[in-house]
Short mmCIF file of C-alpha atoms in Angstrom, two decimals:
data_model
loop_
_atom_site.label_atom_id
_atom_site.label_comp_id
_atom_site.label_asym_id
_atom_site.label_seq_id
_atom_site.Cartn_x
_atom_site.Cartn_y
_atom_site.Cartn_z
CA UNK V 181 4.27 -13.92 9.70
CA UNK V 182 1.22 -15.83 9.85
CA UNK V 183 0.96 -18.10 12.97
CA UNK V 184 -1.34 -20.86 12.44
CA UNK V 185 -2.79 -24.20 13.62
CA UNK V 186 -2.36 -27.72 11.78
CA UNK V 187 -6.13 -28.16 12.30
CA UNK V 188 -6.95 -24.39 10.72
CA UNK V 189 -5.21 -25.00 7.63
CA UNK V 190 -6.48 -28.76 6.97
CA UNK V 191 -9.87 -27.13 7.34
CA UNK V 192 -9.21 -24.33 4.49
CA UNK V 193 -7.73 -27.14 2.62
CA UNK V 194 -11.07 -29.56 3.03
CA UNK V 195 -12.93 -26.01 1.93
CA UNK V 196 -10.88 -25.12 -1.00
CA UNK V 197 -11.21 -29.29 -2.34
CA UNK V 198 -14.97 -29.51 -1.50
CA UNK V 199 -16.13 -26.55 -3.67
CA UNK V 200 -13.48 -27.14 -6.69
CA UNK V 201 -13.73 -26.26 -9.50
CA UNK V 202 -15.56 -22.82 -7.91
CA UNK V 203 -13.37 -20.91 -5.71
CA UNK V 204 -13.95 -21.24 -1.64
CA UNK V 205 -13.77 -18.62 0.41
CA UNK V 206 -14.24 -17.57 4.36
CA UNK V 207 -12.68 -15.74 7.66
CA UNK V 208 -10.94 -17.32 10.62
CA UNK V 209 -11.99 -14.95 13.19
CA UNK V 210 -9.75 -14.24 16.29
CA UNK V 211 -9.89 -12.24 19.47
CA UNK V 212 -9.18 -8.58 18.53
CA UNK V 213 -5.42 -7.20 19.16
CA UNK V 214 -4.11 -10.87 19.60
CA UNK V 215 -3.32 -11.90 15.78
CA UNK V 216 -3.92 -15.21 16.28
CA UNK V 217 -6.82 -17.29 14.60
CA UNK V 218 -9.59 -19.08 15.87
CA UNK V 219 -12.68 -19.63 14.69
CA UNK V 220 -13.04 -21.28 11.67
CA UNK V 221 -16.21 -19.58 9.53
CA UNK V 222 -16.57 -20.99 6.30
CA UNK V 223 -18.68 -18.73 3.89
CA UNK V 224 -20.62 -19.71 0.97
CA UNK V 225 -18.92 -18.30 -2.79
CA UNK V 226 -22.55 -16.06 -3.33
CA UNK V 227 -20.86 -16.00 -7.07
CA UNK V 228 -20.33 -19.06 -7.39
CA UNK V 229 -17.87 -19.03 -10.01
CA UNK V 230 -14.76 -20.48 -11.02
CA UNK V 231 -12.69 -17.09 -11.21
CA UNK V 232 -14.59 -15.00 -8.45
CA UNK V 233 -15.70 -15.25 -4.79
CA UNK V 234 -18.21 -12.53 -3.02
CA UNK V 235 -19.29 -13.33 0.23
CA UNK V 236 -23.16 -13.02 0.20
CA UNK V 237 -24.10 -9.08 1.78
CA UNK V 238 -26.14 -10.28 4.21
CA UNK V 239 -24.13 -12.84 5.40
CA UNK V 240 -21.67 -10.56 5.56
CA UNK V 241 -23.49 -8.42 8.11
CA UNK V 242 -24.60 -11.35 9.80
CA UNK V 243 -20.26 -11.81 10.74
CA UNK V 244 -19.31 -8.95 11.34
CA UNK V 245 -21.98 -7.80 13.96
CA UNK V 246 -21.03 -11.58 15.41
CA UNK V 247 -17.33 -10.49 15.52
CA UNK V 248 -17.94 -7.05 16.95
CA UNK V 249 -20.18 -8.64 19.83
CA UNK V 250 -17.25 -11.20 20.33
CA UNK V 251 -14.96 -8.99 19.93
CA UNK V 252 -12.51 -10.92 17.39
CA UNK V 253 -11.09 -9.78 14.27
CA UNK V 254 -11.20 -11.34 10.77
CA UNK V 255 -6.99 -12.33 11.74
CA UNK V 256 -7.15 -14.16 7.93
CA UNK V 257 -9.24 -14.05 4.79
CA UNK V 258 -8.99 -16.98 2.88
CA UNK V 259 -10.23 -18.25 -0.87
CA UNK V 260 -8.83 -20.35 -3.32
CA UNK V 261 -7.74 -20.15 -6.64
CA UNK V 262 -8.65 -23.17 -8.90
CA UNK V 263 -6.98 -22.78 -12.29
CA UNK V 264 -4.28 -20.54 -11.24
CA UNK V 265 -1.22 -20.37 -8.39
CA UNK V 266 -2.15 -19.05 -4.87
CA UNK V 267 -1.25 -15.17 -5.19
CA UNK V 268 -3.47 -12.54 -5.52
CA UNK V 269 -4.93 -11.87 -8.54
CA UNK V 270 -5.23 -7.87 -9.51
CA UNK V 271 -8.98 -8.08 -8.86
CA UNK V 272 -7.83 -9.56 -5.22
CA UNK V 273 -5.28 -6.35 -4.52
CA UNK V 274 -8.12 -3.78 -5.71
CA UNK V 275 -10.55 -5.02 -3.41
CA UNK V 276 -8.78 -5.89 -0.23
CA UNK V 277 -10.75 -4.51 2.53
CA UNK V 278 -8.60 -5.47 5.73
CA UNK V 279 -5.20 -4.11 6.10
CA UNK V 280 -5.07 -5.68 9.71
CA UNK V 281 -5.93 -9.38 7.83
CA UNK V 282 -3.69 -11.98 6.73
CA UNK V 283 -4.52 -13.25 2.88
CA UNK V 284 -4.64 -16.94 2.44
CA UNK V 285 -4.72 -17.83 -0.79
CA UNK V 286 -4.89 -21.62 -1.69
CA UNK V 287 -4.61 -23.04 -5.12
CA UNK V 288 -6.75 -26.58 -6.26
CA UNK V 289 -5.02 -26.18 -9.56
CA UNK V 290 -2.76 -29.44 -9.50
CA UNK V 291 -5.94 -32.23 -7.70
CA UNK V 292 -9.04 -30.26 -7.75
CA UNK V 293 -10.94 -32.53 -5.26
CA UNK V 294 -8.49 -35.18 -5.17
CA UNK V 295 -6.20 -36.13 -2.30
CA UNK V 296 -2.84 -34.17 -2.81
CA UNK V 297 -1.19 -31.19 -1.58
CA UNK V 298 -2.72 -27.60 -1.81
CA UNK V 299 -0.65 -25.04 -2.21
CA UNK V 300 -1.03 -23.06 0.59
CA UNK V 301 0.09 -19.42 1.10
CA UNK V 302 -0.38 -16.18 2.91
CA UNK V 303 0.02 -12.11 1.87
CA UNK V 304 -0.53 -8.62 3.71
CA UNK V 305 -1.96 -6.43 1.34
CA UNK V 306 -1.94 -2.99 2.20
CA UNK V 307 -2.90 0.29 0.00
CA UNK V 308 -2.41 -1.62 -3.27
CA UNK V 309 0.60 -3.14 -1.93
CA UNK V 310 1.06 -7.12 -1.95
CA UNK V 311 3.98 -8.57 0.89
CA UNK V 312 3.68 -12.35 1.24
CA UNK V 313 4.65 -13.63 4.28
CA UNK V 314 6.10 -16.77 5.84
CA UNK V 315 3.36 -19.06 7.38
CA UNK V 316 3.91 -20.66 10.52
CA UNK V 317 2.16 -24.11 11.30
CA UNK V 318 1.77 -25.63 14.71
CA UNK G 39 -32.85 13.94 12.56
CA UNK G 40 -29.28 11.63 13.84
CA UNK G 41 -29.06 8.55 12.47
CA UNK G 42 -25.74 6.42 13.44
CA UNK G 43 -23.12 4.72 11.28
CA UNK G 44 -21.20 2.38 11.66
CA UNK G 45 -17.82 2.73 10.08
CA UNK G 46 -15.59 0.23 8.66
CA UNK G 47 -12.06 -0.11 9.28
CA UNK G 48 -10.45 0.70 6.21
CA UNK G 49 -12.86 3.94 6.29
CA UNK G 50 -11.73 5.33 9.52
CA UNK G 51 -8.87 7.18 8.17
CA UNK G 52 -11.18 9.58 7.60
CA UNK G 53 -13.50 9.93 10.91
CA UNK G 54 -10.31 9.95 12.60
CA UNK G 55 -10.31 6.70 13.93
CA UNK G 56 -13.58 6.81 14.88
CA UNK G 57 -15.82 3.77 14.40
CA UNK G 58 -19.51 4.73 14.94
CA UNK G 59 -20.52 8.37 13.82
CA UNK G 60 -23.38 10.24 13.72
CA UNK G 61 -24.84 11.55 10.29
CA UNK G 62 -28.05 13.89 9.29
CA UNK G 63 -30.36 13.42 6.18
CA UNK G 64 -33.74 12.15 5.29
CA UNK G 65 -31.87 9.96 2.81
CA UNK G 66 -28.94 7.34 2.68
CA UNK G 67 -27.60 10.48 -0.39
CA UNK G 68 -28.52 12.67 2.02
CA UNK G 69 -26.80 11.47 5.24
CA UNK G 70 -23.58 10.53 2.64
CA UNK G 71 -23.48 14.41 1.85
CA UNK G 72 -23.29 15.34 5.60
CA UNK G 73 -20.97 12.65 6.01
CA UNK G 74 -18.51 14.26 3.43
CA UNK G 75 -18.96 17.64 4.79
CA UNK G 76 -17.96 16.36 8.05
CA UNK G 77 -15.19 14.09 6.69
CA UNK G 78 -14.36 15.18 4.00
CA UNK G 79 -13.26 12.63 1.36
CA UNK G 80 -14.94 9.40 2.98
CA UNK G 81 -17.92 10.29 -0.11
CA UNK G 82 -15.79 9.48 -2.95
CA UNK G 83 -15.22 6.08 -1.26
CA UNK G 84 -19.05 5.44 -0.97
CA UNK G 85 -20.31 6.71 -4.27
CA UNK G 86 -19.01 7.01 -7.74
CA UNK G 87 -20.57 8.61 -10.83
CA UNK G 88 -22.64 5.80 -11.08
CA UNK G 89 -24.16 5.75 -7.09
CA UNK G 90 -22.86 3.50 -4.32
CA UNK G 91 -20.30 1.97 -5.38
CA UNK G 92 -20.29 -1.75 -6.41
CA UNK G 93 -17.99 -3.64 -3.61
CA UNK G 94 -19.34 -1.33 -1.03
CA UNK G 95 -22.29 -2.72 1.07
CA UNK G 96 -24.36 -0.33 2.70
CA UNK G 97 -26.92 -1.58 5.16
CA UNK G 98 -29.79 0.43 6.76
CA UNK G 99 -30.48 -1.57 10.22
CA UNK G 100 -30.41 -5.19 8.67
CA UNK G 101 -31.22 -4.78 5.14
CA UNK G 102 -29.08 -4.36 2.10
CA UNK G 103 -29.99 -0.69 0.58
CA UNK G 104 -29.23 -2.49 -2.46
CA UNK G 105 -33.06 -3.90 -1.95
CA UNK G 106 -34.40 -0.96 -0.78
CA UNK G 107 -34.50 2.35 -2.59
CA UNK G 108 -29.98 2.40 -2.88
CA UNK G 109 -29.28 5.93 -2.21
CA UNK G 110 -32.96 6.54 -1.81
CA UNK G 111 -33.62 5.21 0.92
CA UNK G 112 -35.55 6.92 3.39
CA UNK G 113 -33.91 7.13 6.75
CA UNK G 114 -35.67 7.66 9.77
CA UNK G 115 -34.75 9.26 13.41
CA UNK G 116 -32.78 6.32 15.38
CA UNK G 117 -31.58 4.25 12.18
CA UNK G 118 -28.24 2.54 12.02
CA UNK G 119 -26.43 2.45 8.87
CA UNK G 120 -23.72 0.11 8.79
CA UNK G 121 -21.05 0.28 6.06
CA UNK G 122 -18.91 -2.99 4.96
CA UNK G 123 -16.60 -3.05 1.99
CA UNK G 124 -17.36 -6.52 0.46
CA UNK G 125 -15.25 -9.27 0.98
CA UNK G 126 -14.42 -10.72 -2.85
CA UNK G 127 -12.03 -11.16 -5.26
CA UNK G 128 -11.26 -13.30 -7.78
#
């Protein structure tokens, strides 16, 4: 289960809106071992593209060396999907990275920038393996 | 000549949990080789028949190898390379 803050997921939400049509993407970071999120890092789409997200390399180094001298964890990976529902797509599965990390997948699909629910779900994927998994908002 | 590197999780199956390691070569192929011999089946992770693989980001101190010389790249005594898997999907 994914436990997770009101404020967290209004700010993936105000992510995913802002860069419709393109997909959004970026890490809430958390103290390591604890499995809860915490810091909200946004990162720029470096594909900018309406079916892909790639965090840019050197931002990438940039947060991980800032995790590992905080010691947190990416705890969730989020993006959204902006044409299509909030699972992960086969490109998603093959290049999961973080079997510790819970997926977030959003979906823009029914009001693009435009007030209105986002569908708004979470996934362990592990070796290939997709398990969604209840989310928890407090 | 030791150069370190820094492993990512999803790699560490293979340096047995280990997260920094220590490598040998005058280049990023070179140091890749004696990381396979040493842990055996991390290579084929790194590099396929085309060179480093594409959502693998391989970074000698803080620059992309990609804008260097890719597998290349000359490595010197006291060198960190850090290995990432990219984060992206679609």
């Amino acid at each position: 289960m994914l436990r997770i803050s009101q404020e967290l997921v209004d700010q993936i939400v105000r992510h995913a809106k802002a860069d419709h049509p393109d997909e959004a993407c970026g890490v809430i970071a958390g103290a390591a071992g604890t499995d809860t999120p915490k810091r909200f890092i946004p990162m720029i789409n470096a594909a900018r593209s309406t079916t892909f997200y790639e965090f840019d390399s050197s931002d990438l180094l940039k947060l991980y060396r800032e995790m590992d001298d905080l010691d947190e964890e990416p705890v969730v990976i989020y993006h959204s999907h902006t044409a299509t529902e909030a699972y992960p797509s086969r490109t998603d599965v093959t290049l999961a990275g973080e079997p510790g990390a819970h997926y977030v997948l959003v979906s823009t699909r029914e009001h693009g920038q435009e007030a209105g629910p986002v569908e708004f779900r979470s996934y362990r994927i592990v070796d290939g393996e997709v398990t969604e998994e209840p989310v928890d908002v407090h | 000549m030791a150069i370190e590197v820094r492993v990512p999780t999803i790699l560490r199956e293979y340096t047995g949990g280990a997260k920094v390691v220590s490598a040998e070569g005058a280049t990023l192929q070179s140091a890749f080789d004696n990381l396979e011999a040493n842990y055996p089946g991390i290579g084929g992770r790194l590099i396929d028949d085309s060179g480093l693989r594409r959502f693998i980001n391989v970074y000698l101190n803080d620059e992309d190898v990609r804008f260097l010389d890719g597998l290349n790249t000359v490595i010197a005594d006291q060198d960190t390379i850090t290995i990432l898997p990219a984060v992206a999907g679609g």
